[in-house]
Amino acid sequence: MTAFELRDLGVTLRNREVFRRVSLTISAGEMVGLIGPNGAGKTSLMRAALGLIPHSGQSSLANLTARDRARTVAWMPQAREIAWPVTVERLVALGRLPHLSPTGAIPERDQALIDQVIDRMDLGALRLRAASRLSGGEQARALIARAVVQDTPILMADEPTAGLDPAHQISTMKVFRDLADEGRAVLVSLHDLGLAARHCTRLILLAEGGVIADGPPAQVLSANLMARSFGISVWHENTVSGPVFQPLEVVG
Amino acid sequence: MTRLMIVLLSCGVGLFLLSLTIGPAGIPARDSLAALFSADYGPLTLVMREIRLPRAILAIFIGAGLGLAGAAMQGYLRNPLAEPGLLGVSGSAALGAVLAIYTGLAASNVLALPFAALAGAVIGVTLIMILAGPRGGSLTLILAGIAISALAGALTSLALNLSPNPFAANEIVFWMMGSLSDRSMVHVWLALPFFLVGAIMIAVTARGLDALTLGEEAAETLGINLSRLRILLVLGTASIVGGGTAVAGAIGFVGLVVPHILRPMVGASPSRLLLASALGGAVMLQLADIAVRIILPDRDLKLGVVTALVGAPLFLHLIYKTRRDML
C-alpha cells in the first residue's frame, strides 16, 4: 500500500538547484534510509515532501491541509528543540495536538496511548522530569515518543541518530524498524551507513542533484556507487550477525 | 482551576478591594466601600466611583494584559527575555502621546492624548506587519520591533529636545513614567475593548504556543498555522499594549517578570502560563499602584518607576538562579 508519493520533485534554494525530478513511492511497512553526501539535499527532500519549503513537482503530502498532514505524517527535524522545561509526559502529549477537539482536553484513550508509548520508549522513570534538562540521548527518546504518539501512518526523521552514543543509535533505529514492521512507512535520513545497512529495508541514495540509486541496502551500498557518490572505498559483508558495512578510505 | 489560579485570583480580588480603600481622602475602609454602592451622589460616592474605581479597574486589566502579552511573546519567541514592548508598539504609542503633549493637543481635550497614543500604536503595528509580515520568522519580528522601537525612541527624544518650554518637557518625561492617577471611567471604556480583543486573540494561540515548544518546524507539522499564529499574536499584543499605553503610559517589567516568576509554577507549559500570567500581572500592577499611594502619598510617585524598581531586583535574582542552575 502506497504511503506517499513524490513526482518530479525539485528544490531550488537561493538560486542553487539542490535536486530535481525526484520521483519515488514509499509504501507502508518500509523502513527507508535516505543517504547521500553533505549538501546532497536530504533535508530539503524531506522538507519539500512535507510541503514545508517551496518546490517544483508534486508530493502527495504537500497537498494536504495542515491538520490532515499532521494526522498523516509525524516529522522530527534534526534540531532537537525543547524550549521549556516541561515534563517528559507533557512533551510526549504534544503529539496528540492534531487529534484534539477544540476544547483541548486529552481523552482517556489518548492518555492510554501516551502511557503506552512512554513505556515502550523506556521513559517511565523520566516521566516527570523536565525534558529540556535531560541528556541528549534521553531527549532524543522523548522526542521520538512525541512523534510516535502522533500516531500517523508515516514517520519522517532527519538524522535521528546524530549525536547519540552507539547504544542509543541502535535502539533508536530498532524503534523505527519496529514501527515500520507494524505497518507504518518510515523515512529517515542517515549519515551512518553502517546503521543504514543493518536496519533499513530500502535505501535511497541522493547525489548529483537526484536519486542515483534506490533499492535494498546491499545493492545501493555497492563499491561502485559509494566511490561515485561519497568518494570512499568500503567493506561490506553479510555475516552471521547480519550485514556489516564499513567505510575504509577516501578515494580520488 | 488549579490552586495557583485560585491563589492568584484571590490576591487579585483582595488587592482590588484594598486599592479602593486607599487614597488621599483618608476615608475609613468600610465607609468607602459602602459609598461605592450607595445611591446618593454625595462627595464620597463621587470619589469612589469617579476616582478610585477607574484606577483600580485599570490596574487590573492593564496588568493582566501586560502579563498575558508577555507570556505570549515569550512563548512565541521561545525566549524568557521577550516582553510585550519588544514589538515597538509601546514605543510608538508613547511617541503618539508625546506628540500630543508637544503640540499642546493634549491640553485641549482630555481624550486627545490617548487617541494620539492609539494612533501611534496603530502606525507602529502597521509598520511591524509590513516589515515582519505573515511570512518572516521570529528573528525578523524581533529585528522589526527593535527598528520601530529605536525610531520611536529617537523621535521621542527629538520632541523632548525641541520642546517649546521646560514645562512641556517635564510633562512628557513624567507621562512616560506611566501612571494610573486621575484616570476616569472614560479611560476605562477607552482601553477595555482593546484589552478584550487582544486577550481573545492571544487566547486563541494557546495550543500553537504549546506546539512551539518543539520549534517552528515541528509545530507546523503538528498542524499549527504559524502565519496565522504570528498575526494573532502581533495584533493581540499590539492591541493590549497600545490600549494600555494610551491610558497609563509606558509601564515596563510587568510583561517580563510576571511570566518568568510563574513559569515554574505551571510546569513551564506555555498555554497554562497565559492565564496565570494574566492573573499575576493584575496582582503585580495592583500592588505597584497601591505602593505608589502608600509610600509617597504626597509626591505622585509614578507607577512605571515602581514596577521597574521592583522588577529590576527580581531580575537580578533570576540571573543568580540561572547561573546557579547552569553550574
XYZ file of C-alpha atoms in Angstrom:
579
model
C 0.000 0.000 0.000
C 1.413 3.366 -1.032
C 2.075 5.662 1.922
C 3.171 8.670 -0.092
C 4.415 9.560 -3.485
C 6.752 12.169 -4.931
C 6.579 13.078 -8.591
C 9.243 15.174 -10.323
C 10.023 16.884 -7.039
C 12.670 19.601 -7.261
C 14.053 22.203 -4.887
C 15.988 25.357 -5.672
C 17.397 27.255 -2.696
C 18.876 30.722 -3.213
C 19.232 30.171 -6.945
C 21.055 26.884 -6.405
C 19.305 23.800 -7.700
C 19.616 21.260 -4.878
C 17.968 18.379 -6.725
C 15.390 17.934 -9.451
C 12.949 15.447 -10.868
C 12.890 13.114 -7.901
C 10.081 10.612 -8.253
C 9.536 7.836 -5.783
C 6.891 5.923 -3.932
C 7.169 4.798 -0.347
C 4.919 2.048 0.917
C 3.551 1.083 4.282
C 5.863 -1.289 6.129
C 9.032 0.051 4.550
C 11.951 1.320 6.598
C 13.647 3.642 4.134
C 17.027 5.240 4.720
C 17.838 8.402 2.815
C 21.603 8.656 2.343
C 23.904 10.952 0.454
C 26.886 13.249 0.941
C 26.631 16.585 2.783
C 24.667 19.112 0.788
C 23.029 16.494 -1.447
C 19.629 17.726 -0.269
C 18.425 15.014 2.111
C 16.834 17.517 4.486
C 15.450 19.598 1.618
C 13.941 16.490 0.051
C 12.075 15.631 3.247
C 11.017 19.231 3.847
C 9.750 19.545 0.291
C 7.934 16.209 0.579
C 6.188 17.627 3.661
C 5.382 20.864 1.843
C 7.406 22.958 4.287
C 9.525 24.642 1.612
C 8.820 25.849 -1.936
C 9.354 23.140 -4.521
C 8.507 22.136 -8.040
C 6.688 18.921 -8.865
C 4.261 17.023 -6.673
C 4.219 15.467 -3.240
C 1.100 13.706 -2.079
C 1.724 15.085 1.448
C 2.244 18.704 0.455
C -1.292 18.974 -0.906
C -2.932 18.005 2.385
C -4.391 20.622 4.729
C -2.214 21.345 7.749
C -4.470 19.296 10.005
C -4.720 16.327 7.650
C -0.981 16.357 7.138
C -0.461 16.363 10.907
C -2.647 13.265 11.107
C -0.783 11.573 8.258
C 2.884 12.221 8.923
C 4.982 12.901 12.016
C 8.168 14.876 11.383
C 11.272 15.015 13.546
C 13.610 17.823 12.484
C 17.293 17.313 13.139
C 17.499 20.094 15.742
C 16.175 18.538 18.942
C 14.468 21.622 20.214
C 12.775 21.602 23.609
C 12.270 25.243 24.501
C 10.861 24.955 28.028
C 11.417 22.624 30.967
C 8.064 20.882 30.505
C 7.778 17.365 31.881
C 8.547 14.454 29.586
C 4.910 13.442 29.855
C 3.649 16.837 28.647
C 6.223 16.888 25.886
C 5.136 13.478 24.634
C 1.474 14.507 24.907
C 2.129 17.353 22.425
C 1.994 14.629 19.768
C -1.752 14.390 20.359
C -2.368 18.031 19.363
C -3.572 17.240 15.824
C -6.167 14.863 17.240
C -7.594 17.063 19.977
C -11.033 18.603 19.866
C -11.231 22.401 20.111
C -11.717 22.174 23.892
C -8.226 20.726 24.147
C -8.854 18.106 26.829
C -6.900 14.880 26.400
C -9.381 11.979 26.097
C -8.801 8.795 28.065
C -7.798 6.627 25.118
C -5.237 9.275 24.144
C -3.828 9.142 27.658
C -3.627 5.358 27.350
C -1.641 5.716 24.125
C 0.678 8.264 25.755
C 1.302 5.895 28.682
C 1.926 3.002 26.334
C 4.461 4.924 24.236
C 6.219 6.256 27.335
C 6.652 2.667 28.492
C 7.730 1.497 25.072
C 10.404 4.196 24.841
C 11.557 3.358 28.341
C 10.746 6.841 29.614
C 8.761 5.751 32.655
C 11.413 6.814 35.133
C 11.842 10.186 33.435
C 8.148 10.904 33.111
C 8.011 13.852 35.483
C 11.499 15.192 34.783
C 11.993 18.450 32.871
C 12.526 17.360 29.266
C 14.868 20.231 28.424
C 17.282 19.163 31.159
C 17.668 15.541 30.068
C 20.787 14.199 28.387
C 20.961 14.197 24.583
C 20.028 10.526 24.319
C 17.095 10.889 26.690
C 15.852 13.953 24.817
C 16.063 12.063 21.545
C 13.980 9.272 23.059
C 11.398 11.707 24.403
C 11.105 13.409 21.001
C 10.692 10.087 19.205
C 7.982 9.216 21.717
C 6.339 12.555 20.901
C 6.297 11.620 17.205
C 5.055 8.082 17.838
C 2.218 9.437 19.966
C 1.120 11.463 16.947
C 0.038 8.010 15.710
C 0.451 8.654 11.993
C 0.853 6.135 9.156
C 4.090 7.874 8.128
C 7.130 8.921 10.173
C 9.952 11.077 8.856
C 13.085 11.868 10.799
C 16.099 13.953 9.853
C 19.317 12.437 11.226
C 17.598 10.874 14.242
C 20.816 9.188 15.359
C 23.100 12.240 15.125
C 24.936 12.930 18.357
C 23.856 9.709 20.063
C 26.126 7.083 21.546
C 26.231 3.650 19.800
C 23.726 2.015 22.134
C 21.217 4.832 21.625
C 21.844 4.828 17.875
C 20.997 1.160 17.672
C 17.967 1.339 19.924
C 16.663 4.369 18.014
C 16.996 2.542 14.711
C 15.286 -0.504 16.218
C 12.327 1.590 17.296
C 11.930 2.933 13.780
C 12.288 -0.544 12.332
C 9.645 -1.890 14.705
C 7.318 0.932 13.698
C 7.849 0.011 10.071
C 7.251 -3.673 10.812
C 3.954 -2.676 12.429
C 2.876 -1.317 9.063
C 3.961 2.316 9.130
C 6.101 3.913 6.450
C 9.347 5.264 7.897
C 11.775 7.578 6.127
C 14.962 8.579 7.950
C 17.991 10.422 6.667
C 21.250 8.918 7.862
C 24.947 9.637 7.734
C 25.941 6.402 9.400
C 25.968 3.928 6.530
C 26.603 1.044 8.913
C 23.297 1.716 10.636
C 21.636 2.156 7.264
C 22.941 -1.225 6.114
C 21.728 -3.033 9.211
C 18.345 -1.510 9.935
C 16.791 -0.273 6.693
C 14.769 -2.375 4.261
C 15.471 0.067 1.458
C 17.975 2.841 0.791
C 17.657 5.885 -1.401
C 20.969 7.435 -2.447
C 20.706 11.137 -3.171
C 23.655 12.663 -5.039
C 24.494 14.674 -8.157
C 21.155 16.506 -7.958
C 18.936 13.461 -7.951
C 18.346 9.879 -6.847
C 21.188 7.795 -8.247
C 20.217 4.527 -6.585
C 17.138 3.148 -4.885
C 16.821 -0.398 -3.628
C 17.848 -2.923 -0.981
C 20.891 -1.853 1.117
C 23.222 -4.484 -0.409
C 22.551 -3.086 -3.854
C 22.795 0.628 -3.002
C 25.909 0.312 -0.826
C 27.920 -1.206 -3.675
C 31.591 -0.293 -4.062
C 30.864 1.487 -7.320
C 28.067 3.681 -6.045
C 29.926 4.515 -2.815
C 33.017 5.594 -4.757
C 30.907 7.646 -7.114
C 28.711 9.408 -4.562
C 30.825 9.675 -1.395
C 34.286 9.128 -2.878
C 35.049 6.311 -0.439
C 36.101 2.706 -0.627
C 34.064 0.345 1.518
C 33.972 -3.076 3.060
C 30.585 -4.736 3.005
C 29.787 -8.269 4.070
C 26.867 -10.397 5.107
C 27.857 -12.021 8.377
C 26.040 -14.373 10.694
C 25.015 -11.346 12.755
C 23.601 -9.501 9.762
C 25.056 -7.150 7.169
C 28.167 -5.231 8.239
C 29.241 -2.153 6.370
C 32.381 -0.150 6.973
C 33.719 2.852 5.027
C 37.507 2.434 4.612
C 39.350 5.126 2.677
C 38.743 8.311 0.782
C 39.459 7.585 -2.862
C 40.375 10.075 -5.556
C -8.770 25.613 38.186
C -5.550 24.801 39.863
C -4.566 26.003 43.296
C -2.210 28.573 41.776
C -5.025 30.179 39.809
C -7.241 30.304 42.894
C -4.465 31.915 44.929
C -3.737 34.491 42.226
C -7.416 35.227 41.751
C -7.968 35.702 45.493
C -4.955 38.006 45.678
C -6.304 39.969 42.737
C -9.731 40.417 44.301
C -8.256 41.256 47.704
C -5.938 43.866 46.247
C -8.806 45.318 44.222
C -10.788 45.907 47.412
C -7.708 47.239 49.179
C -6.978 49.559 46.280
C -10.482 51.007 46.586
C -9.887 51.954 50.207
C -6.631 53.841 49.662
C -6.471 57.490 48.770
C -5.668 60.993 49.984
C -9.255 61.493 51.151
C -8.486 59.236 54.095
C -11.922 57.661 54.249
C -12.305 54.594 56.517
C -12.312 51.388 54.513
C -15.860 50.326 55.369
C -17.327 53.731 54.565
C -15.571 53.921 51.256
C -16.759 50.501 50.117
C -20.284 51.308 51.293
C -20.196 54.608 49.416
C -19.350 52.763 46.221
C -22.745 51.097 46.249
C -24.669 53.964 47.794
C -27.489 55.541 45.812
C -26.826 59.111 46.964
C -24.495 61.170 44.861
C -22.546 62.576 47.787
C -18.875 63.538 47.536
C -17.793 60.203 48.958
C -19.646 58.244 46.312
C -18.196 60.543 43.678
C -14.653 59.955 44.933
C -15.194 56.221 44.905
C -16.881 55.937 41.530
C -15.036 58.606 39.591
C -11.523 58.408 41.031
C -10.752 55.170 42.833
C -12.853 52.684 40.889
C -11.448 53.556 37.438
C -7.938 53.484 38.843
C -8.426 50.048 40.396
C -10.094 48.634 37.279
C -7.355 49.991 35.024
C -4.664 48.460 37.242
C -6.356 45.078 36.928
C -6.711 44.820 33.215
C -3.634 46.742 32.159
C -1.625 44.490 34.482
C -3.463 41.414 33.226
C -2.895 42.482 29.639
C 0.819 43.061 30.124
C 1.230 39.713 31.912
C -0.729 37.896 29.207
C 1.077 39.576 26.324
C 4.436 38.938 27.985
C 3.701 35.241 28.422
C 2.553 35.002 24.806
C 5.627 36.810 23.449
C 7.961 34.621 25.493
C 6.135 31.506 24.314
C 6.188 32.568 20.690
C 9.844 33.580 20.655
C 10.794 30.721 22.997
C 12.815 33.205 24.944
C 12.271 34.085 28.610
C 13.643 37.575 27.981
C 10.964 38.554 25.485
C 8.395 41.118 26.571
C 5.442 42.966 25.028
C 7.495 46.132 24.459
C 9.677 44.190 22.036
C 7.225 44.807 19.208
C 7.858 48.547 19.366
C 4.164 49.196 19.906
C 4.587 50.719 23.361
C 7.341 52.944 21.964
C 5.234 54.145 19.067
C 2.185 54.627 21.306
C 4.352 56.704 23.640
C 5.563 58.727 20.663
C 1.950 59.480 19.716
C 1.237 60.661 23.255
C 4.411 62.712 23.397
C 3.497 64.448 20.155
C 0.082 65.236 21.618
C 1.747 66.867 24.621
C 4.371 68.551 22.463
C 1.841 70.144 20.149
C -0.395 71.211 23.005
C -3.183 68.989 21.680
C -3.257 67.078 24.951
C -4.197 70.219 26.861
C -7.140 70.979 24.585
C -9.052 67.745 25.164
C -8.827 65.005 27.726
C -9.082 62.321 25.063
C -6.583 63.861 22.658
C -3.618 62.172 24.355
C -4.998 58.621 24.481
C -6.226 58.874 20.913
C -2.856 60.173 19.727
C -1.205 57.260 21.545
C -3.585 54.786 19.917
C -2.812 56.304 16.537
C 0.878 55.857 17.298
C 0.259 52.225 18.254
C -1.675 51.588 15.032
C 1.139 53.087 12.952
C 3.665 51.015 14.890
C 1.798 47.750 14.412
C 1.163 48.513 10.729
C 4.870 49.028 10.241
C 5.710 45.802 12.022
C 3.195 43.849 9.934
C 4.698 45.314 6.758
C 8.262 44.634 7.885
C 7.821 41.223 9.503
C 4.708 40.207 7.581
C 2.965 36.850 7.840
C 5.936 35.015 6.331
C 9.002 36.245 8.208
C 10.458 34.169 11.011
C 10.609 35.165 14.657
C 14.010 36.795 14.128
C 12.524 39.167 11.548
C 9.844 40.092 14.069
C 12.428 40.922 16.737
C 14.507 42.977 14.302
C 11.460 44.856 13.054
C 10.409 45.528 16.660
C 13.854 46.830 17.559
C 13.897 49.062 14.483
C 10.488 50.541 15.283
C 11.353 50.978 18.977
C 14.582 52.718 18.082
C 12.872 55.030 15.612
C 10.056 55.863 18.039
C 12.615 56.440 20.798
C 14.656 58.728 18.591
C 11.609 60.758 17.593
C 10.524 60.979 21.229
C 13.960 62.313 22.126
C 13.680 64.773 19.265
C 10.365 66.036 20.631
C 11.966 66.436 24.066
C 14.959 68.134 22.518
C 12.837 70.639 20.643
C 10.165 71.044 23.295
C 8.940 74.629 23.338
C 9.367 75.096 27.091
C 10.662 73.210 30.117
C 7.113 72.541 31.306
C 6.243 70.584 28.202
C 9.477 68.606 28.514
C 8.664 67.955 32.141
C 5.188 66.799 31.308
C 6.497 64.464 28.615
C 9.061 62.906 30.941
C 6.515 62.390 33.705
C 3.916 60.967 31.352
C 6.380 58.441 30.022
C 6.949 57.056 33.503
C 3.418 55.677 33.497
C 0.681 56.364 35.992
C -2.899 55.495 36.842
C -3.723 58.542 38.966
C -6.561 60.847 37.945
C -7.954 58.462 35.358
C -11.703 58.384 34.809
C -14.224 55.811 33.644
C -13.789 57.303 30.162
C -10.258 55.931 30.184
C -11.590 52.557 31.291
C -14.115 52.391 28.459
C -11.446 53.516 26.036
C -8.880 50.853 26.925
C -11.156 47.945 27.866
C -12.211 46.942 24.328
C -8.567 46.864 23.225
C -7.716 44.649 26.164
C -10.611 42.272 25.492
C -9.944 41.975 21.767
C -6.230 41.453 22.383
C -6.830 38.895 25.120
C -9.136 36.843 22.896
C -6.622 36.922 20.040
C -3.851 35.719 22.314
C -6.007 33.066 23.979
C -6.634 31.522 20.540
C -2.887 30.976 20.095
C -2.542 28.864 23.274
C -2.292 25.498 21.542
C 0.129 26.828 18.962
C 2.368 28.208 21.704
C 2.469 24.751 23.292
C 3.438 23.186 19.983
C 6.180 25.789 19.512
C 7.969 24.210 22.473
C 9.266 21.807 19.816
C 10.387 24.564 17.435
C 8.710 26.186 14.446
C 9.070 23.311 12.020
C 7.762 20.649 14.373
C 4.890 22.947 15.359
C 3.977 23.421 11.720
C 3.827 19.675 11.147
C 1.607 19.363 14.220
C -0.949 21.299 12.197
C -0.242 24.777 13.583
C -0.634 27.602 11.082
C 2.342 29.740 12.026
C 1.449 32.752 9.877
C -1.974 32.952 11.461
C -0.450 32.499 14.905
C 2.021 35.313 14.326
C -0.659 37.698 13.061
C -2.933 36.955 16.034
C -0.058 37.363 18.437
C 1.241 40.623 16.996
C -2.212 42.187 16.685
C -3.294 40.899 20.102
C -0.190 42.187 21.845
C -0.367 45.478 19.972
C -3.998 45.908 20.945
C -3.288 45.288 24.626
C -0.117 47.333 24.781
C -1.478 50.144 22.615
C -4.653 50.461 24.673
C -2.738 50.246 27.941
C -0.061 52.740 26.968
C -2.700 55.157 25.695
C -4.331 55.496 29.111
C -1.492 54.715 31.513
C 1.776 55.500 29.769
C 4.663 53.117 29.405
C 4.770 50.534 32.197
C 7.685 48.180 31.943
C 8.807 44.958 33.595
C 5.330 43.508 34.286
C 5.261 41.596 30.999
C 8.823 40.443 31.518
C 8.935 39.472 35.168
C 5.484 38.002 35.798
C 5.654 35.155 33.252
C 9.191 34.461 34.380
C 8.200 34.070 38.014
C 5.104 32.000 37.302
C 6.584 29.669 34.663
C 7.913 27.052 37.101
C 4.553 27.041 38.895
C 2.654 25.923 35.777
C 5.166 23.265 34.779
C 6.588 25.631 32.121
C 3.589 24.952 29.877
C 3.190 27.989 27.581
C -0.596 27.648 27.357
C -1.138 27.357 31.100
C 1.190 30.285 31.614
C -1.173 32.596 29.716
C -3.971 32.663 32.279
C -1.551 32.509 35.217
C 0.424 35.475 33.878
C -2.719 37.488 33.241
C -3.773 36.982 36.856
C -0.214 37.558 38.072
C 0.104 40.743 36.025
C -3.091 42.090 37.565
C -1.724 41.295 41.026
C 1.666 42.891 40.350
C 0.294 46.111 38.850
C -2.251 46.496 41.640
C 0.485 46.009 44.215
C 2.596 48.632 42.483
C -0.313 51.041 42.220
C -1.089 50.588 45.902
C 2.598 51.080 46.712
C 2.787 54.430 44.892
C -0.083 55.702 47.038
C 1.252 54.395 50.333
C 4.990 55.050 50.073
C 4.905 58.694 48.994
C 1.259 59.779 49.054
C 2.115 63.461 48.525
C 4.700 63.156 45.808
C 2.843 61.462 42.939
C 5.285 58.574 42.632
C 4.976 57.133 39.108
C 3.757 53.596 38.542
C 6.367 52.726 35.910
C 9.094 53.749 38.324
C 7.819 51.362 40.964
C 7.393 48.414 38.568
C 10.968 48.989 37.400
C 12.228 49.303 40.968
C 10.522 46.036 41.885
C 11.216 44.327 38.592
C 14.924 45.004 38.293
C 15.962 43.284 41.574
C 13.666 40.359 40.769
C 15.525 40.109 37.532
C 18.849 40.087 39.308
C 17.540 37.207 41.374
C 16.630 35.368 38.177
C 20.134 35.899 36.817
C 21.528 34.484 40.040
C 19.214 31.479 39.789
C 20.054 30.883 36.125
C 23.747 30.980 36.847
C 23.326 28.553 39.708
C 21.300 26.180 37.516
C 23.988 26.254 34.872
C 26.686 25.093 37.250
